[in-house]
Amino acid sequence: MKKLKIMTILFAAVMLTLAFVPVFTYAAEVTPAYNKLDELAGKRFAYVNGSVYNQSVQKRIDGTTEDFYPSLSECVAAVEAGKADGAVQLSYCCQLAVNRRPGTVALLPDPVADVSEGFFFPHGSELTAQFNDIIKKLSEDGTLAKLEEKWVAADESGKTLPEQDWDAPNGTLKFATSGVIEPFSYVGEGGQPKGYDVELALMIAKEMGYHLEVTTIPMDSIFAAVDTGKADFGGTLTETPERASVCDFSEPVMPTTISVIVKSEEASSSGGFMEKISDSFRKTFLEEDRWMLILKGLGTTVLISVLAGVLGLLLGFGTVIARRSGVRWVGKLVDGYQTLMGGIPIVVVLMLLYYVVFGSVDIAGEIVAIISFALAFGSTSGSTMWTAVNGIDSIQEESGLALGYTHWQVFTKIIFPQARQRFTPQLMGQFISLVKDTAIVGYIAVQDLTRAGDLIRARTMDAFFPLVSTAIIYFLICLLLGRLLRRVAARIDDTKDSGSTGEVDNK
Amino acid sequence: MSIIEIKHLRKEYPGIVPLKDVNATVEEGEVISIIGPSGTGKSTFIRCINRLETPTSGQIIVDGVDMCAPDVDLPKMRQKMGMVFQNYALFNHKSILENLTMAPMDLLGMSEEEACEQAMELLKLVGLKDKAHNWPHELSGGQRQRVAIARALAMQPKILLFDEPTSALDPQMVSEVLSVITRLAERGITMLVVTHEMRFARDASTRVFYMDKGELWESGTPKQIFENPKRKETRDFIFRVHNWNWEIHSVDYDYAAMFSSLQGFCLRQFLGRRISVKCQLAIEEITSSLLIPMAIEQGISDPHISYELSVGEGGEQADLFVDLKKLKDSGMDITKINMSDEDVTWQILGNVIRQHDENSEMAHFVIG
């Protein structure tokens, strides 16, 4: 146990050191690596997943190559680390990012291109026309301009959303937004989505007599969510012919520009190591009560893992029973299920279930996540258990039968308890893997621990501290769950002789 | 009424018929040894009785119940018939005591107290009371087999079936298990024992079944079967189990294989230690000090040496035959075999061989 503690401390120390390596390189003066767009010809650009700004950039700058990252914070981190030469995003977003990472990155003064973003709807939705009318009205009476002013302002205190205290005779509209494009769509106090897009959506909903339910979905799944009806509308994003073939777009809500963030020349380090740590800590955890976002995410991760673990175990046990039945087609069915689950990445299973199988059903992402991971864990735990059960000498079964036990009694009292001693350690390892694997549920709009970290990173533009914090939390939770499981397993196991575990009668 | 009646029992597997047509009856309290060559359906026969194997056709009636009836309550019937397997198969996840209390508590509705009390008595019976709280893997093979017998007895069966209970054991553990079974035989429990231990079959059973080629060839008292077998197959088998044959075809023969086979034979026959050692010594001296060097001297790399060792009644003496004709046929000149009395080999042989007589076909040594 002592060794374990030392390991934990060591791990945390290493990760923290890693986290603050970039802190030492904060520059005192801003000396951008590039000053003009033309200097970036043939360079590497970082875009956000699902972004189409690469098309505009290619028209303006020659011979660029492109990489895609989950959000702007990763793009900025890539620029800082020299993995990309420029990061492209809406100019407002870029300005915020540069403000948040003073000295390490800079904004090129010239915008790359004009863009305009709009809401989008499933094909043929009546909402499109209704939205267009209201957008036109709000534009004409100056509301949109005021809204823009409010959300791009340096002053954070005024950036609040109105309460939904109006009557909603028409029900609730579901709005899918990325949540990682500050100031348009981002996650604020207590994990609540807000921003220009969100408030505008609220205004329109109010006008139309709806309430609004806002979900944050990763950029690359947002069209799928709207297309399959998981959300009534999404936004805001730039219209392209390809996107227009999937969804109907509203009129542009705000004409704006996109800009490029480049790396700044390194200058002397501006000391204050502890200061930087506490600053990062404050930004990641304390500001806007972001710790609650992490805590909630952690709760979701544990909930999904534990429920999927329990259901998966039952399912796995079911496959063992099914195989033991000796019925040929049942065995084939189990074979098929396990081969299928073994051959498809769990992230694909998750998205297939959410967007295709349950596409037209109003079902919480958490439930789909639990089902997906239960299916995956049921497959692996089932084959682990089956291997162990199969490995018990058949003479044990015959001995039980000869004493007068029924087949079922032989299984539950003699075969399974012996198999359990063999497979329990493996299953515990597989469960811990399951906990870590749940990190992908963000794909279907579930806010787990990883997704909470993503959302926070999108705000602080600091990739390292939230990532390291997430790593430490996962590590600790896995450690804790592992020890808890061992204790539970020890209690369930009615065999007091630990020495005979795994011992096989070689005769 | 007979406790077991078997009529026209037949068992087929794809491509093999281990039981062709077996008819037998067993009366209450009988101890029956089932002997015969390996792979002739003895185990299949005994496994059919408690329906671990399902017969292809025929009838098995145990205690008045047709075991092959579709509505037979197999678990209930099996409770009346304990079975002891070759590989003992104690439940590895249970202590010795739990191995004995588990089934009576689960199936006979005994209280834990009753079951423990009975278990301790049974462990005492098999001489393992002090091992009650040990684990199966901590016991020797012989001890485990004795526990397996006690476990079968714990269900208070009317019949005990033994499927080669000593075949998987090291030779020195065989007798501890056999003495337990012999003691049970004296208690009047009906037993069927598939065995290769001829002495056990002869001394402990009330009747002997000789099985061969999927049929019950002969049954009778041990005296009838062992001393006056009626059928040729039985005679051959009884003769074979009393004889040890070995052939050497090369000066580089497999010494280790020959001696482990010889030792196994001596143990099976319950030969005394003194006579076992003498047999081994005689064969070793004749082979490695006499015949093999002679063959090398005469430039023969493939001498044909053929031994036959047979044990006389009571295990007091043994007869060793060396086939001289085969030796001559492989080119050896055996006239040079005579040595002076000062020769060491001859002195050693003289100590173990009581009588020695040679004719043109066989050299016959009486050991003992």
mmCIF file of C-alpha atoms in Angstrom, chain A residues 393 395-407 409 413-415 417-418 421 494-497 499-500 503-507, chain B residues 47 50 52 75-76 78-79 81-83 85 87-94 98 102-103 106-107 135 137 144 151-152 155 168 170:
data_model
loop_
_atom_site.group_PDB
_atom_site.id
_atom_site.type_symbol
_atom_site.label_atom_id
_atom_site.label_comp_id
_atom_site.label_asym_id
_atom_site.label_seq_id
_atom_site.Cartn_x
_atom_site.Cartn_y
_atom_site.Cartn_z
ATOM 1 C CA ASP A 393 -11.809 -29.892 -15.686
ATOM 2 C CA ILE A 395 -14.328 -34.318 -14.151
ATOM 3 C CA GLN A 396 -15.424 -31.628 -11.658
ATOM 4 C CA GLU A 397 -18.764 -31.508 -13.409
ATOM 5 C CA GLU A 398 -19.088 -35.286 -13.458
ATOM 6 C CA SER A 399 -18.231 -35.491 -9.772
ATOM 7 C CA GLY A 400 -21.009 -33.042 -9.005
ATOM 8 C CA LEU A 401 -23.513 -34.881 -11.173
ATOM 9 C CA ALA A 402 -22.553 -38.205 -9.621
ATOM 10 C CA LEU A 403 -23.262 -36.788 -6.159
ATOM 11 C CA GLY A 404 -26.796 -36.012 -7.304
ATOM 12 C CA TYR A 405 -26.580 -32.322 -8.154
ATOM 13 C CA THR A 406 -28.573 -31.048 -11.118
ATOM 14 C CA HIS A 407 -26.747 -29.482 -14.069
ATOM 15 C CA GLN A 409 -26.514 -26.709 -9.322
ATOM 16 C CA LYS A 413 -22.006 -24.422 -6.841
ATOM 17 C CA ILE A 414 -19.010 -26.141 -8.370
ATOM 18 C CA ILE A 415 -17.970 -24.867 -11.795
ATOM 19 C CA PRO A 417 -17.088 -20.568 -8.099
ATOM 20 C CA GLN A 418 -13.878 -22.204 -9.295
ATOM 21 C CA GLN A 421 -11.268 -17.409 -8.788
ATOM 22 C CA ASP A 494 -16.470 -17.468 -0.039
ATOM 23 C CA THR A 495 -13.215 -19.335 -0.340
ATOM 24 C CA LYS A 496 -11.015 -18.274 2.501
ATOM 25 C CA ASP A 497 -7.947 -19.920 1.086
ATOM 26 C CA GLY A 499 -3.358 -19.598 -1.526
ATOM 27 C CA SER A 500 -5.306 -21.925 -3.782
ATOM 28 C CA GLU A 503 -4.289 -23.547 -8.430
ATOM 29 C CA VAL A 504 -5.216 -26.239 -10.877
ATOM 30 C CA ASP A 505 -5.539 -29.882 -10.128
ATOM 31 C CA ASN A 506 -3.041 -31.183 -12.592
ATOM 32 C CA LYS A 507 -4.171 -34.779 -12.418
ATOM 33 C CA ARG B 47 -20.685 -44.863 -16.189
ATOM 34 C CA ASN B 50 -25.478 -43.898 -13.064
ATOM 35 C CA LEU B 52 -23.162 -40.290 -16.865
ATOM 36 C CA PRO B 75 -30.236 -36.493 -9.538
ATOM 37 C CA LYS B 76 -32.357 -38.434 -7.035
ATOM 38 C CA ARG B 78 -27.532 -40.680 -8.458
ATOM 39 C CA GLN B 79 -27.789 -39.794 -4.789
ATOM 40 C CA MET B 81 -25.062 -44.331 -6.070
ATOM 41 C CA GLY B 82 -21.786 -42.846 -4.997
ATOM 42 C CA MET B 83 -19.099 -42.734 -7.644
ATOM 43 C CA PHE B 85 -13.355 -41.517 -10.304
ATOM 44 C CA ASN B 87 -8.905 -38.575 -11.047
ATOM 45 C CA TYR B 88 -10.584 -38.067 -7.646
ATOM 46 C CA ALA B 89 -11.706 -34.500 -8.579
ATOM 47 C CA LEU B 90 -12.181 -32.948 -5.190
ATOM 48 C CA PHE B 91 -13.767 -29.511 -5.361
ATOM 49 C CA ASN B 92 -10.721 -27.287 -5.302
ATOM 50 C CA HIS B 93 -12.559 -24.245 -3.997
ATOM 51 C CA LYS B 94 -13.711 -26.063 -0.868
ATOM 52 C CA GLU B 98 -16.618 -28.677 3.012
ATOM 53 C CA MET B 102 -21.571 -29.642 0.823
ATOM 54 C CA ALA B 103 -23.674 -32.271 -0.932
ATOM 55 C CA ASP B 106 -27.524 -29.097 -0.263
ATOM 56 C CA LEU B 107 -29.227 -32.310 -1.282
ATOM 57 C CA TRP B 135 -7.279 -27.805 1.120
ATOM 58 C CA HIS B 137 -4.127 -29.211 -3.204
ATOM 59 C CA ARG B 144 -7.297 -37.106 -2.102
ATOM 60 C CA ARG B 151 -17.319 -37.680 -0.102
ATOM 61 C CA ALA B 152 -19.233 -40.349 -1.995
ATOM 62 C CA MET B 155 -24.435 -39.058 0.556
ATOM 63 C CA ALA B 168 -3.889 -42.440 -11.486
ATOM 64 C CA ASP B 170 1.708 -43.455 -7.686
#
